[in-house]
Short mmCIF file of N, CA and C in Angstrom, two decimals:
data_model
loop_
_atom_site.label_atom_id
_atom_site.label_comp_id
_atom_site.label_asym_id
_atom_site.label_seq_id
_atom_site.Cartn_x
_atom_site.Cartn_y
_atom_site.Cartn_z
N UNK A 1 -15.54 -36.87 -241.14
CA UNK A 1 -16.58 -36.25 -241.93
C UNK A 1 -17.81 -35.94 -241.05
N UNK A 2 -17.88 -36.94 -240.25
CA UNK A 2 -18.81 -36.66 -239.67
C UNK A 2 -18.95 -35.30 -238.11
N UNK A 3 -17.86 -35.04 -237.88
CA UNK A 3 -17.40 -34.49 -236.65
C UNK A 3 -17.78 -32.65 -237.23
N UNK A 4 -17.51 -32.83 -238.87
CA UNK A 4 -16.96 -31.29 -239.73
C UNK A 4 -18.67 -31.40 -240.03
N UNK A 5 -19.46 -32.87 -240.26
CA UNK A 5 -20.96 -31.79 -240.18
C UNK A 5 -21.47 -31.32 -239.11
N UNK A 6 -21.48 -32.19 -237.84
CA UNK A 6 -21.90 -31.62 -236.84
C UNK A 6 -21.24 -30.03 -236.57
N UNK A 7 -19.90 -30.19 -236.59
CA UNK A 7 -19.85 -28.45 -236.45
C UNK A 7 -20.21 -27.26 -237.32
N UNK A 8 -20.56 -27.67 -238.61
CA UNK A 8 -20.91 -27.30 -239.67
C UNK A 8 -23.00 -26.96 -239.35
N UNK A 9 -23.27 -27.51 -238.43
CA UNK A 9 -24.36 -27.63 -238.20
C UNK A 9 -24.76 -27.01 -237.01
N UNK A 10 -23.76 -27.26 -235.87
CA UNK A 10 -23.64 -26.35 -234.69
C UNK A 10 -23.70 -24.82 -234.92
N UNK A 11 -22.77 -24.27 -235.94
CA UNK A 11 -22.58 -22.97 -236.59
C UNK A 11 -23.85 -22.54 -237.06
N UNK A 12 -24.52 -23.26 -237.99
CA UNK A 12 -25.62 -22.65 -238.92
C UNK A 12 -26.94 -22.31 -237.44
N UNK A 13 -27.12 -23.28 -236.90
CA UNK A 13 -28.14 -23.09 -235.42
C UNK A 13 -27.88 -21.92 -234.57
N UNK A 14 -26.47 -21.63 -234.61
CA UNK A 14 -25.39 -20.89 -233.75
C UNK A 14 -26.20 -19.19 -234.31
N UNK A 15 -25.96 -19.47 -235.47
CA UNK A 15 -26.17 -18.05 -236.48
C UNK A 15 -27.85 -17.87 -236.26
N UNK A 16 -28.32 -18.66 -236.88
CA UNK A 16 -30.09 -18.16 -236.75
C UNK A 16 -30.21 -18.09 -235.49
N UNK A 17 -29.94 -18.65 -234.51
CA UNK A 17 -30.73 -18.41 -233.12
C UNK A 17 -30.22 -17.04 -232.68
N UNK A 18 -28.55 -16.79 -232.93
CA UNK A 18 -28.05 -14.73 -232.74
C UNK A 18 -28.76 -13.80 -233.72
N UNK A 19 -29.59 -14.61 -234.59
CA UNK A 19 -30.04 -13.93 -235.75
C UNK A 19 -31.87 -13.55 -235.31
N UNK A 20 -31.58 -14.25 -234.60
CA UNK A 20 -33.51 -14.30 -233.92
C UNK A 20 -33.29 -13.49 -232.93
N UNK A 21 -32.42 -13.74 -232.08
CA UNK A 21 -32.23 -13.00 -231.21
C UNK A 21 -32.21 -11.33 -231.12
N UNK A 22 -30.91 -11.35 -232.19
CA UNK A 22 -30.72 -9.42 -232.63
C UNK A 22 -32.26 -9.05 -232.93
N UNK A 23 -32.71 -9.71 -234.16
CA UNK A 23 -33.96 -9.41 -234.58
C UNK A 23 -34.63 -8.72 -233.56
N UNK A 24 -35.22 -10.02 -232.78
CA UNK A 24 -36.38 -9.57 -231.56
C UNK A 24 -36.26 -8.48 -230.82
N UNK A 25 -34.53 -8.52 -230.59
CA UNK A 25 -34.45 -7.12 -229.16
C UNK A 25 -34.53 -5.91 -230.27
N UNK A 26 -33.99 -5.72 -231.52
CA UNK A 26 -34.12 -4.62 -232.03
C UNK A 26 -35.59 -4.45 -232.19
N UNK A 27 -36.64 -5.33 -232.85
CA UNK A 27 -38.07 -5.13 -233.53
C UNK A 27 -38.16 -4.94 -232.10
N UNK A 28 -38.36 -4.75 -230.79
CA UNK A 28 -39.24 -4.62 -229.82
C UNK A 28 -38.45 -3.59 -228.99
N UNK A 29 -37.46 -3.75 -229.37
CA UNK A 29 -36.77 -2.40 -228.08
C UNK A 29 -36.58 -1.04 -228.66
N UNK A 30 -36.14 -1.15 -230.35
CA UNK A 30 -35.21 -0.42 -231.13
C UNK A 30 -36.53 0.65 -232.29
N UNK A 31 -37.02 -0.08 -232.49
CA UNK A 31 -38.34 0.15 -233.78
C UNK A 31 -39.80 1.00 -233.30
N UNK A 32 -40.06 2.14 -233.63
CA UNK A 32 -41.02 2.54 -232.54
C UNK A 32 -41.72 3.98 -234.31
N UNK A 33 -42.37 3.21 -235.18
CA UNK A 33 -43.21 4.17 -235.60
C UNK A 33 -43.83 5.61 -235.16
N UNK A 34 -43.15 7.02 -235.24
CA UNK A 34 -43.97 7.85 -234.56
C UNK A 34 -44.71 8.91 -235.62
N UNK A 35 -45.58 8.82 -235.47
CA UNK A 35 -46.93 9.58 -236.89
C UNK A 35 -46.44 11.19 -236.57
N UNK A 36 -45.54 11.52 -235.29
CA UNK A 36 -45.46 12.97 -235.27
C UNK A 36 -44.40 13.14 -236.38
N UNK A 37 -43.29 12.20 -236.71
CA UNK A 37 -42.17 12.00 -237.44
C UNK A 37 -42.50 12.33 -239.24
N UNK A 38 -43.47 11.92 -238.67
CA UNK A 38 -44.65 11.59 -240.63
C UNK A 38 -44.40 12.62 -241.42
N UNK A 39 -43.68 12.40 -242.37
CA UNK A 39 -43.31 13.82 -243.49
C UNK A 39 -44.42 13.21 -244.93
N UNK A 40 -45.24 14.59 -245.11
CA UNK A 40 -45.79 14.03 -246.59
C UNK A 40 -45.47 13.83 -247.52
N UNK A 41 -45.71 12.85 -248.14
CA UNK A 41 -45.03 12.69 -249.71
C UNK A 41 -45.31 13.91 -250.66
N UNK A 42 -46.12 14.64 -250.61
CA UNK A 42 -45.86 15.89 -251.79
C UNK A 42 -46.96 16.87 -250.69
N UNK A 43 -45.38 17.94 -250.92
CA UNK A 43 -45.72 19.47 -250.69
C UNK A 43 -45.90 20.42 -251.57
N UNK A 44 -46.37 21.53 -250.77
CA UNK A 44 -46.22 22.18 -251.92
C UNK A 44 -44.83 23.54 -251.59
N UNK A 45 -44.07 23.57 -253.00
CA UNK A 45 -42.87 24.05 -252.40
C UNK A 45 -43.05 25.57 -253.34
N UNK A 46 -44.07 25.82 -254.29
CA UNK A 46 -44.16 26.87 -255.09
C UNK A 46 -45.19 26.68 -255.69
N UNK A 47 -45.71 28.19 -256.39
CA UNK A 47 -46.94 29.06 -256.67
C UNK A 47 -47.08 28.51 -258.36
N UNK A 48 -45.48 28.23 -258.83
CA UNK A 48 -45.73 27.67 -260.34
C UNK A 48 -46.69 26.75 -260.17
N UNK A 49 -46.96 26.07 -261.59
CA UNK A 49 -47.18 24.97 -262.41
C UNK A 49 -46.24 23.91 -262.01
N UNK A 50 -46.97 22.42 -261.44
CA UNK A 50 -45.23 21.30 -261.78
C UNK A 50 -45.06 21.43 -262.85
N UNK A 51 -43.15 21.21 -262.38
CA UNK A 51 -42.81 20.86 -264.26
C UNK A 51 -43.51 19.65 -265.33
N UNK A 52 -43.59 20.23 -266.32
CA UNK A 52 -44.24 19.61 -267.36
C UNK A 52 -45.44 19.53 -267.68
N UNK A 53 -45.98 20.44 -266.66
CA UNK A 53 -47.67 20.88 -266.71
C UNK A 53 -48.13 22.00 -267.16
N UNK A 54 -48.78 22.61 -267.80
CA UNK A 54 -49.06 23.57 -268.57
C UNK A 54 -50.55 23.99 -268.44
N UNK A 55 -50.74 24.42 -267.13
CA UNK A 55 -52.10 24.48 -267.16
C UNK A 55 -52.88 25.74 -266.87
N UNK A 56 -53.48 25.82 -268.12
CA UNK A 56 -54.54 27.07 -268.25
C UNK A 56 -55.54 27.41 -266.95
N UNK A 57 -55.38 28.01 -266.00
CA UNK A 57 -55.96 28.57 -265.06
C UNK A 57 -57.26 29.33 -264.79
N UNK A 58 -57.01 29.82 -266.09
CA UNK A 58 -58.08 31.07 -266.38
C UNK A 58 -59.37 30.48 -266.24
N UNK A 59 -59.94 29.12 -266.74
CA UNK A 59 -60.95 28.98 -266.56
C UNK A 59 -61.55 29.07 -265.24
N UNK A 60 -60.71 28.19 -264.49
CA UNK A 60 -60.86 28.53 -262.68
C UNK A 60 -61.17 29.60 -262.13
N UNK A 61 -60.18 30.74 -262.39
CA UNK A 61 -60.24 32.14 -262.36
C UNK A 61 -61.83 32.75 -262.44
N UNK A 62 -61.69 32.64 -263.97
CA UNK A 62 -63.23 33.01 -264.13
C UNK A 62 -64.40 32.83 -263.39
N UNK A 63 -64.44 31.10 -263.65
CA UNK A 63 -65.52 30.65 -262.50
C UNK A 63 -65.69 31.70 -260.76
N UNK A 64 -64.39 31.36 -260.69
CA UNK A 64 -64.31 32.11 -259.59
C UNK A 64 -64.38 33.36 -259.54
N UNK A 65 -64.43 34.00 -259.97
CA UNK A 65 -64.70 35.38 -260.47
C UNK A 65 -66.17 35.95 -260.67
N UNK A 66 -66.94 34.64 -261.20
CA UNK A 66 -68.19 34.96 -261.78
C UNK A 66 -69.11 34.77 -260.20
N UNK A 67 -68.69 33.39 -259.58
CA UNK A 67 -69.45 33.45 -258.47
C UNK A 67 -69.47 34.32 -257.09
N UNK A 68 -68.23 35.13 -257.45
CA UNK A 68 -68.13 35.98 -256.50
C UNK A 68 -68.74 37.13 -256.61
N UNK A 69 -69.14 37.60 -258.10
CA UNK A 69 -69.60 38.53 -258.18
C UNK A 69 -71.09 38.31 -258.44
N UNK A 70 -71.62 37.20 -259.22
CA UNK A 70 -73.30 37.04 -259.36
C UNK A 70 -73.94 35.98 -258.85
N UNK A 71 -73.47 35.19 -257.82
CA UNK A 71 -73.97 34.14 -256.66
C UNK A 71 -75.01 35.27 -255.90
N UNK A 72 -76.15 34.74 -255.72
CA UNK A 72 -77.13 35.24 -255.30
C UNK A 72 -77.35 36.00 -254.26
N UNK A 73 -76.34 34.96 -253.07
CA UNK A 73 -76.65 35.28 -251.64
C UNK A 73 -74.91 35.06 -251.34
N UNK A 74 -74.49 36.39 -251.45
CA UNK A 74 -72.75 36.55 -251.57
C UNK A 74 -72.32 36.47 -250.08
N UNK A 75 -73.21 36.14 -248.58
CA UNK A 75 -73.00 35.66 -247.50
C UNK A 75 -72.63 34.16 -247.43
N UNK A 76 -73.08 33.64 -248.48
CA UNK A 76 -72.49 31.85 -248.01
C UNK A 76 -71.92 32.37 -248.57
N UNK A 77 -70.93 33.24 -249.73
CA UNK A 77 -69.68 32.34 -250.45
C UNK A 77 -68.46 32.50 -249.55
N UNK A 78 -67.81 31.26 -249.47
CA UNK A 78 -66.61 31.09 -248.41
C UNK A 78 -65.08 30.83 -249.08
N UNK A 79 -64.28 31.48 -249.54
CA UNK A 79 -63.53 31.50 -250.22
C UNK A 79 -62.48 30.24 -250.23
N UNK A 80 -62.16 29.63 -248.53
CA UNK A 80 -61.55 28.87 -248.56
C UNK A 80 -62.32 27.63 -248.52
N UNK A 81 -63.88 27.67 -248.47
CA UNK A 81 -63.92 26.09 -248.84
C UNK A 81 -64.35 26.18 -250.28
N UNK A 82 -64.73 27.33 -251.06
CA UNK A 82 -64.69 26.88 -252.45
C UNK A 82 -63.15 26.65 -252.83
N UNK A 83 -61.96 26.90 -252.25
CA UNK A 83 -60.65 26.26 -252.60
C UNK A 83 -60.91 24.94 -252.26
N UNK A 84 -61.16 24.25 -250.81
CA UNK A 84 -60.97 23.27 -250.26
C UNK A 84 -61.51 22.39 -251.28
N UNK A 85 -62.97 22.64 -251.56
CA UNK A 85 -64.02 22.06 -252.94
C UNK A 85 -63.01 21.74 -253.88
N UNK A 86 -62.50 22.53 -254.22
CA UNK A 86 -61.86 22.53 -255.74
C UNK A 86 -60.56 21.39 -255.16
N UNK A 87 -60.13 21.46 -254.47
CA UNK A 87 -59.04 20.58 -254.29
C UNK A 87 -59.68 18.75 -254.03
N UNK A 88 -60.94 19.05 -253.30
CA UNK A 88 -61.31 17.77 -252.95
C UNK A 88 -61.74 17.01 -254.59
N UNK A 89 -62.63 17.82 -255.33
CA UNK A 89 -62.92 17.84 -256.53
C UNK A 89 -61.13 17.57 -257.31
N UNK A 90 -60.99 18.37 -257.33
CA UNK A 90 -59.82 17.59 -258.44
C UNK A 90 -58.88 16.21 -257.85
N UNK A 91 -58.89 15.88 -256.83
CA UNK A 91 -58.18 14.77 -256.55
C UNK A 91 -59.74 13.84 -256.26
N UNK A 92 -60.14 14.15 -256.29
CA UNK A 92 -61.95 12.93 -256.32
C UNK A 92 -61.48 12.37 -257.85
N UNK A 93 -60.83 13.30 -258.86
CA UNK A 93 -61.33 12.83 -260.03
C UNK A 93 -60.30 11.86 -260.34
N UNK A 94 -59.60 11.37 -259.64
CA UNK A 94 -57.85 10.55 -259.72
C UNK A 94 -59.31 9.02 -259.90
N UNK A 95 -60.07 8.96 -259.57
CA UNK A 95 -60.70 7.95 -258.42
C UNK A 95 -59.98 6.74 -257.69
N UNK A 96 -59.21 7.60 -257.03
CA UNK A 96 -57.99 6.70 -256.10
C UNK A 96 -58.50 6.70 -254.72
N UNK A 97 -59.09 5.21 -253.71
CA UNK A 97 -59.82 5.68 -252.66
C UNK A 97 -58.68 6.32 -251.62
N UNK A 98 -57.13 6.17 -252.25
CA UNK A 98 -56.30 6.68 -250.99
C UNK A 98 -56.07 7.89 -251.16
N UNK A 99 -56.05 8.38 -252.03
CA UNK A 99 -55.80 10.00 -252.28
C UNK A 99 -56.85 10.62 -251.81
N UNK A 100 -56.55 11.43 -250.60
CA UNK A 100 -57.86 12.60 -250.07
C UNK A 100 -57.11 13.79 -249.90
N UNK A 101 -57.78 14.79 -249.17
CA UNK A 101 -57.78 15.80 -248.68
C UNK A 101 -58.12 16.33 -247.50
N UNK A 102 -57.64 16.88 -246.52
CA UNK A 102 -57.77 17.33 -245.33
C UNK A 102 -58.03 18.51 -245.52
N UNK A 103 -58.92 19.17 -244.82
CA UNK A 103 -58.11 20.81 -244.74
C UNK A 103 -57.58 20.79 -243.57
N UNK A 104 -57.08 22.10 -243.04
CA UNK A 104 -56.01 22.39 -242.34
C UNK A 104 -56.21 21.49 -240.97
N UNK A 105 -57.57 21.83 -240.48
CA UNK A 105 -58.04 21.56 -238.98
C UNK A 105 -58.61 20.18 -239.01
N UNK A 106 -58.62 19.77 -240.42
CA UNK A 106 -59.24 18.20 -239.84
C UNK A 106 -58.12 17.62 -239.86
N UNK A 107 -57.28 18.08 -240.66
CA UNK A 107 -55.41 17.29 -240.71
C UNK A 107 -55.33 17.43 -239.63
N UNK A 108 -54.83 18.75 -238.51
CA UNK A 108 -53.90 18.57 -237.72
C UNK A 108 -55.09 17.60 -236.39
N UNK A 109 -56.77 17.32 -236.59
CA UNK A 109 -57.26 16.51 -235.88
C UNK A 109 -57.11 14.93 -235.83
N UNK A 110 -56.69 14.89 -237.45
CA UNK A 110 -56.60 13.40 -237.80
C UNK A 110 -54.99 12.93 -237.43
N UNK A 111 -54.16 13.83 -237.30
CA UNK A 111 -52.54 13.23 -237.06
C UNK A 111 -52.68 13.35 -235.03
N UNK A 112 -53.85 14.38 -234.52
CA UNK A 112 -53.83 14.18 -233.28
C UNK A 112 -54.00 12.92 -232.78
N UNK A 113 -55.04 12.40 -233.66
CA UNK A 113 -55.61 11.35 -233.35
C UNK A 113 -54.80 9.86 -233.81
N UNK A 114 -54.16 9.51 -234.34
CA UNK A 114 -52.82 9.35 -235.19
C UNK A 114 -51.61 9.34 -234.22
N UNK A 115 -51.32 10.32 -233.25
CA UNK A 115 -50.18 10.63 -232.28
C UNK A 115 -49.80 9.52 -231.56
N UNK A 116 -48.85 9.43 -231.52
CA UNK A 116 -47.83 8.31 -230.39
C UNK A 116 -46.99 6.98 -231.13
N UNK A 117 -46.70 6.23 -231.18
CA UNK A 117 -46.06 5.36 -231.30
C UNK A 117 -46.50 4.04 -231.22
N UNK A 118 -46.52 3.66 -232.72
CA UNK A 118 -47.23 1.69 -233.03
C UNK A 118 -46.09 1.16 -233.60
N UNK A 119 -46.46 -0.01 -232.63
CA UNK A 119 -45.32 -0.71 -232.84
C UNK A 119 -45.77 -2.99 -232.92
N UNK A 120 -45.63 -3.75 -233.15
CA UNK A 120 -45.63 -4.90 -232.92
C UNK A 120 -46.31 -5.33 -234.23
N UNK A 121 -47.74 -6.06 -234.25
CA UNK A 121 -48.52 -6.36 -235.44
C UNK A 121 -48.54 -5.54 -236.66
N UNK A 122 -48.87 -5.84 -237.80
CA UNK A 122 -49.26 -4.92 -239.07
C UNK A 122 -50.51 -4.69 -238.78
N UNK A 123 -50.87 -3.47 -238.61
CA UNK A 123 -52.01 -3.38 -238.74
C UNK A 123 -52.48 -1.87 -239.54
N UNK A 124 -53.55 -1.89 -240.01
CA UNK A 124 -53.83 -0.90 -241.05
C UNK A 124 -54.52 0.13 -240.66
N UNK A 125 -54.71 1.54 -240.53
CA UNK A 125 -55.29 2.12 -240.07
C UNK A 125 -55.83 3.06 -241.43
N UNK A 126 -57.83 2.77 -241.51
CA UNK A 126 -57.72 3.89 -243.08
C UNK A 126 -59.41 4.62 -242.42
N UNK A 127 -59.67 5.33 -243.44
CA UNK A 127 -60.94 6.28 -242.95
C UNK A 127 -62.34 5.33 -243.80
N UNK A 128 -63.06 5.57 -242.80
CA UNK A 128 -64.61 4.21 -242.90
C UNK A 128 -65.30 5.64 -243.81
N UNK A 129 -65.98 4.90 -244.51
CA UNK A 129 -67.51 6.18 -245.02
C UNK A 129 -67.56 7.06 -243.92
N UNK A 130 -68.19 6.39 -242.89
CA UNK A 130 -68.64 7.27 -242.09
C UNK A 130 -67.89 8.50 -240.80
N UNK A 131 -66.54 8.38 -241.28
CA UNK A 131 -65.66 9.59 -240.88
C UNK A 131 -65.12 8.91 -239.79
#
């Protein structure tokens, strides 16, 4: 009895230590996070409405319509950051601090900056107030 625990015990040591082992060489040789790899969780794949959304536009439209034509000084109006506005504005209103918005050139600055490969500790990487 006693001979069947020791080997019974030899085995189980046998297993976790090949089990520590695989682990380590894969987490450090095998595992390599790359942010260029990074696919977003929602695109946009079409001009519709998502399904199950039903949303009246026109008011937007209008607005937009009105300031283009009776905004005072029709040299500031900038078409794509009153989009950008409107997008930052409607996902501001989630009040989710992880949900933001990039536009085009601060995205592809923030994934520059973002570029290469982390690997070892957890560590968190998020945006301070102050940019």
């Amino acid at each position: 009895m006693n001979r069947i625990f020791q080997l019974r015990a030899f085995q189980i040591v046998l297993i976790v230590i090949i089990a520590a082992a695989l682990g380590y060489f894969y987490g450090t040789n095998k595992i390599a996070f790359s942010w260029k790899q990074f696919k977003p969780i929602v695109s946009i794949s079409s001009k519709n409405p998502p399904h199950g959304q039903n949303l009246d536009m026109r008011l937007f439209y209008e607005v937009l319509d009105r300031v283009s034509q009776d905004y005072y000084d029709k040299s500031k109006i900038d078409a794509t950051k009153l989009l950008h506005g409107a997008i930052n504005g409607m996902l501001g209103s989630l009040d989710d601090p992880y949900t933001s918005f990039f536009p085009p050139k601060q995205n592809d600055e923030f994934k520059d900056q973002l570029a290469g490969e982390f690997q070892g500790i957890g560590a968190e990487l998020s945006l301070s107030p102050e940019g």
